[in-house]
PDB file of C-alpha atoms and ligand atoms in Angstrom:
ATOM      1  CA  MET A   1     -52.380   5.935 -80.634  1.00 95.00           C
ATOM      2  CA  ASN A   2     -54.799   2.638 -81.327  1.00 97.00           C
ATOM      3  CA  ILE A   3     -58.441   4.172 -80.606  1.00 98.00           C
ATOM      4  CA  THR A   4     -60.843   1.468 -81.529  1.00 97.00           C
ATOM      5  CA  HIS A   5     -64.363   3.323 -81.095  1.00 97.00           C
ATOM      6  CA  ILE A   6     -65.912   6.061 -79.249  1.00 98.00           C
ATOM      7  CA  GLU A   7     -66.364   4.160 -75.848  1.00 97.00           C
ATOM      8  CA  HIS A   8     -68.720   6.621 -74.241  1.00 97.00           C
ATOM      9  CA  ILE A   9     -69.760  10.236 -74.390  1.00 98.00           C
ATOM     10  CA  GLY A  10     -70.344  11.676 -70.566  1.00 97.00           C
ATOM     11  CA  ILE A  11     -73.157  14.244 -70.212  1.00 98.00           C
ATOM     12  CA  ALA A  12     -73.481  16.379 -67.259  1.00 98.00           C
ATOM     13  CA  VAL A  13     -76.896  16.462 -66.030  1.00 98.00           C
ATOM     14  CA  SER A  14     -78.620  18.279 -62.903  1.00 97.00           C
ATOM     15  CA  ASP A  15     -81.142  15.682 -62.022  1.00 97.00           C
ATOM     16  CA  LEU A  16     -80.496  12.055 -62.718  1.00 98.00           C
ATOM     17  CA  THR A  17     -83.961  10.625 -62.395  1.00 97.00           C
ATOM     18  CA  GLU A  18     -85.248  13.324 -64.662  1.00 98.00           C
ATOM     19  CA  ALA A  19     -82.623  12.696 -67.360  1.00 98.00           C
ATOM     20  CA  ILE A  20     -83.050   9.000 -67.173  1.00 98.00           C
ATOM     21  CA  ALA A  21     -86.913   9.698 -67.753  1.00 98.00           C
ATOM     22  CA  TYR A  22     -85.810  11.314 -71.131  1.00 98.00           C
ATOM     23  CA  TYR A  23     -83.505   8.805 -72.520  1.00 98.00           C
ATOM     24  CA  GLU A  24     -85.864   5.905 -71.964  1.00 98.00           C
ATOM     25  CA  GLY A  25     -89.036   7.868 -72.110  1.00 98.00           C
ATOM     26  CA  VAL A  26     -88.234   9.841 -75.383  1.00 98.00           C
ATOM     27  CA  LEU A  27     -85.155   8.434 -76.892  1.00 98.00           C
ATOM     28  CA  GLY A  28     -86.429   4.639 -75.943  1.00 98.00           C
ATOM     29  CA  LEU A  29     -82.968   3.573 -74.457  1.00 98.00           C
ATOM     30  CA  LYS A  30     -82.418   1.229 -71.772  1.00 98.00           C
ATOM     31  CA  CYS A  31     -80.640   2.330 -68.446  1.00 98.00           C
ATOM     32  CA  TYR A  32     -78.492  -0.746 -67.899  1.00 97.00           C
ATOM     33  CA  ASN A  33     -76.218   0.479 -65.081  1.00 96.00           C
ATOM     34  CA  ILE A  34     -76.329   3.011 -62.174  1.00 96.00           C
ATOM     35  CA  GLU A  35     -73.206   3.501 -60.135  1.00 93.00           C
ATOM     36  CA  GLU A  36     -71.738   6.054 -57.544  1.00 93.00           C
ATOM     37  CA  VAL A  37     -68.065   6.775 -58.204  1.00 88.00           C
ATOM     38  CA  ALA A  38     -67.037   8.140 -55.038  1.00 88.00           C
ATOM     39  CA  ASP A  39     -63.664   9.537 -56.079  1.00 83.00           C
ATOM     40  CA  GLN A  40     -64.960  11.468 -58.820  1.00 88.00           C
ATOM     41  CA  LYS A  41     -68.280  12.768 -56.628  1.00 94.00           C
ATOM     42  CA  VAL A  42     -70.741  11.568 -59.442  1.00 95.00           C
ATOM     43  CA  LYS A  43     -73.528   9.470 -59.933  1.00 96.00           C
ATOM     44  CA  THR A  44     -73.436   7.606 -63.402  1.00 95.00           C
ATOM     45  CA  ALA A  45     -76.222   6.231 -65.370  1.00 97.00           C
ATOM     46  CA  PHE A  46     -75.246   4.239 -68.700  1.00 97.00           C
ATOM     47  CA  PHE A  47     -76.743   3.499 -71.749  1.00 98.00           C
ATOM     48  CA  MET A  48     -75.875   1.638 -74.779  1.00 97.00           C
ATOM     49  CA  VAL A  49     -76.194   2.864 -78.407  1.00 97.00           C
ATOM     50  CA  GLY A  50     -74.627   0.285 -80.673  1.00 96.00           C
ATOM     51  CA  GLN A  51     -71.098  -0.149 -79.175  1.00 94.00           C
ATOM     52  CA  THR A  52     -70.977   3.441 -77.767  1.00 97.00           C
ATOM     53  CA  LYS A  53     -72.322   4.304 -74.157  1.00 97.00           C
ATOM     54  CA  ILE A  54     -74.018   7.604 -73.090  1.00 98.00           C
ATOM     55  CA  GLU A  55     -72.758   8.074 -69.554  1.00 97.00           C
ATOM     56  CA  LEU A  56     -75.036  10.350 -67.536  1.00 98.00           C
ATOM     57  CA  LEU A  57     -73.246  12.407 -64.641  1.00 97.00           C
ATOM     58  CA  GLU A  58     -74.987  13.658 -61.742  1.00 98.00           C
ATOM     59  CA  SER A  59     -72.747  15.585 -59.273  1.00 98.00           C
ATOM     60  CA  THR A  60     -72.608  14.265 -55.460  1.00 97.00           C
ATOM     61  CA  ASP A  61     -70.751  17.195 -54.587  1.00 95.00           C
ATOM     62  CA  PRO A  62     -70.948  20.836 -55.566  1.00 93.00           C
ATOM     63  CA  GLU A  63     -66.973  21.267 -55.203  1.00 94.00           C
ATOM     64  CA  GLY A  64     -66.726  18.112 -57.316  1.00 94.00           C
ATOM     65  CA  PRO A  65     -65.364  18.029 -60.990  1.00 93.00           C
ATOM     66  CA  ILE A  66     -69.145  17.920 -62.461  1.00 96.00           C
ATOM     67  CA  GLY A  67     -70.738  20.114 -59.756  1.00 97.00           C
ATOM     68  CA  THR A  68     -68.168  23.016 -60.728  1.00 96.00           C
ATOM     69  CA  PHE A  69     -68.598  22.098 -64.601  1.00 96.00           C
ATOM     70  CA  ILE A  70     -72.331  22.672 -64.055  1.00 97.00           C
ATOM     71  CA  GLU A  71     -71.825  25.720 -62.073  1.00 96.00           C
ATOM     72  CA  LYS A  72     -69.917  27.314 -64.632  1.00 96.00           C
ATOM     73  CA  LYS A  73     -71.362  26.035 -67.956  1.00 95.00           C
ATOM     74  CA  GLY A  74     -74.380  24.564 -66.942  1.00 97.00           C
ATOM     75  CA  PRO A  75     -75.458  20.997 -67.713  1.00 98.00           C
ATOM     76  CA  GLY A  76     -74.467  19.486 -71.227  1.00 98.00           C
ATOM     77  CA  ILE A  77     -71.999  17.324 -72.817  1.00 97.00           C
ATOM     78  CA  HIS A  78     -68.873  17.065 -70.717  1.00 97.00           C
ATOM     79  CA  HIS A  79     -66.403  14.838 -72.184  1.00 97.00           C
ATOM     80  CA  MET A  80     -66.056  12.217 -74.872  1.00 98.00           C
ATOM     81  CA  ALA A  81     -64.035   8.805 -74.248  1.00 98.00           C
ATOM     82  CA  PHE A  82     -62.338   6.856 -76.694  1.00 98.00           C
ATOM     83  CA  ALA A  83     -61.244   3.375 -76.384  1.00 98.00           C
ATOM     84  CA  VAL A  84     -57.814   2.609 -76.883  1.00 98.00           C
ATOM     85  CA  LYS A  85     -55.781  -0.543 -77.075  1.00 97.00           C
ATOM     86  CA  GLY A  86     -52.792   0.175 -74.661  1.00 97.00           C
ATOM     87  CA  ILE A  87     -53.631   3.022 -72.613  1.00 98.00           C
ATOM     88  CA  GLU A  88     -50.184   3.479 -70.736  1.00 97.00           C
ATOM     89  CA  GLY A  89     -48.648   4.042 -74.732  1.00 97.00           C
ATOM     90  CA  ALA A  90     -51.325   6.210 -75.842  1.00 97.00           C
ATOM     91  CA  LEU A  91     -50.539   8.532 -72.749  1.00 98.00           C
ATOM     92  CA  ALA A  92     -46.795   8.382 -73.348  1.00 97.00           C
ATOM     93  CA  GLU A  93     -47.550   9.189 -77.104  1.00 97.00           C
ATOM     94  CA  ALA A  94     -49.653  12.045 -76.043  1.00 97.00           C
ATOM     95  CA  ALA A  95     -47.051  13.341 -73.776  1.00 97.00           C
ATOM     96  CA  ASP A  96     -44.536  13.029 -76.076  1.00 97.00           C
ATOM     97  CA  LYS A  97     -46.568  15.352 -78.656  1.00 98.00           C
ATOM     98  CA  GLY A  98     -46.929  17.869 -76.275  1.00 97.00           C
ATOM     99  CA  VAL A  99     -50.235  17.264 -74.968  1.00 98.00           C
ATOM    100  CA  ARG A 100     -51.193  18.201 -71.487  1.00 98.00           C
ATOM    101  CA  LEU A 101     -52.353  15.098 -69.011  1.00 98.00           C
ATOM    102  CA  ILE A 102     -54.647  15.650 -66.717  1.00 96.00           C
ATOM    103  CA  ASP A 103     -53.615  11.987 -65.605  1.00 96.00           C
ATOM    104  CA  LYS A 104     -50.263  10.793 -65.747  1.00 95.00           C
ATOM    105  CA  THR A 105     -51.130   7.265 -65.289  1.00 96.00           C
ATOM    106  CA  PRO A 106     -54.351   5.565 -65.682  1.00 96.00           C
ATOM    107  CA  ARG A 107     -56.703   5.136 -62.819  1.00 92.00           C
ATOM    108  CA  LYS A 108     -59.916   3.330 -62.010  1.00 87.00           C
ATOM    109  CA  GLY A 109     -63.124   4.469 -63.672  1.00 84.00           C
ATOM    110  CA  ALA A 110     -66.878   3.395 -63.563  1.00 80.00           C
ATOM    111  CA  GLU A 111     -67.346  -0.275 -65.015  1.00 81.00           C
ATOM    112  CA  GLY A 112     -63.970  -1.184 -64.133  1.00 85.00           C
ATOM    113  CA  LEU A 113     -62.378   0.736 -67.075  1.00 92.00           C
ATOM    114  CA  HIS A 114     -58.863   1.945 -66.747  1.00 96.00           C
ATOM    115  CA  ILE A 115     -59.215   5.632 -67.897  1.00 95.00           C
ATOM    116  CA  ALA A 116     -57.017   8.975 -68.079  1.00 97.00           C
ATOM    117  CA  PHE A 117     -57.965  12.314 -69.218  1.00 97.00           C
ATOM    118  CA  LEU A 118     -56.038  14.797 -71.460  1.00 98.00           C
ATOM    119  CA  HIS A 119     -56.717  18.650 -70.821  1.00 97.00           C
ATOM    120  CA  PRO A 120     -59.068  20.547 -73.160  1.00 95.00           C
ATOM    121  CA  LYS A 121     -56.248  23.193 -73.512  1.00 96.00           C
ATOM    122  CA  SER A 122     -54.565  20.633 -75.496  1.00 97.00           C
ATOM    123  CA  THR A 123     -57.617  18.660 -77.246  1.00 97.00           C
ATOM    124  CA  MET A 124     -59.500  21.478 -79.149  1.00 96.00           C
ATOM    125  CA  SER A 125     -61.590  22.405 -76.202  1.00 95.00           C
ATOM    126  CA  VAL A 126     -63.013  19.058 -76.006  1.00 96.00           C
ATOM    127  CA  LEU A 127     -62.123  17.345 -72.577  1.00 97.00           C
ATOM    128  CA  THR A 128     -61.189  13.850 -73.667  1.00 98.00           C
ATOM    129  CA  GLU A 129     -60.994  10.714 -71.912  1.00 97.00           C
ATOM    130  CA  LEU A 130     -59.247   7.527 -73.038  1.00 98.00           C
ATOM    131  CA  CYS A 131     -60.073   4.303 -71.765  1.00 97.00           C
ATOM    132  CA  GLU A 132     -59.102   0.541 -71.797  1.00 97.00           C
ATOM    133  CA  ASP A 133     -61.130  -2.463 -70.787  1.00 95.00           C
ATOM    134  CA  LYS A 134     -58.534  -4.659 -69.663  1.00 90.00           C
ATOM    135  CA  SER A 135     -60.813  -7.453 -69.151  1.00 88.00           C
ATOM    136  CA  LYS A 136     -61.047  -8.008 -72.578  1.00 78.00           C
TER     137      LYS A 136
HETATM  138 ZN1   ZN B   1     -66.214   8.840 -68.954  1.00 63.70          ZN
END
């Protein structure tokens, strides 16, 4: 597949306000967007670091994917997202090579990206997201 860079790193946090205060106050980064993604049951906050983003994820529902992650493992790094060219082709190639797909076809993520997740059982235990900005 054609990966161009790390698009973002997703970090599960229990309190978005407290986490933003750390990223801004200590690391000196600037939160440029806060967005609720209803079908993922999360509220997200974004920071730019070079061409890579940090995506903070606060659960809006204890039954949602971030809610259950924090319940099981506590807050921390949740997933890594690669920017790819041709996400459909990348998914087909991964499936071809025996990777278990969480999303067989891309869906809409935050910031209008087309996203799809690969199962951590197939990715050295790192939940991996592929994403493509089709507006570029
Ligand atoms: Zn993500």
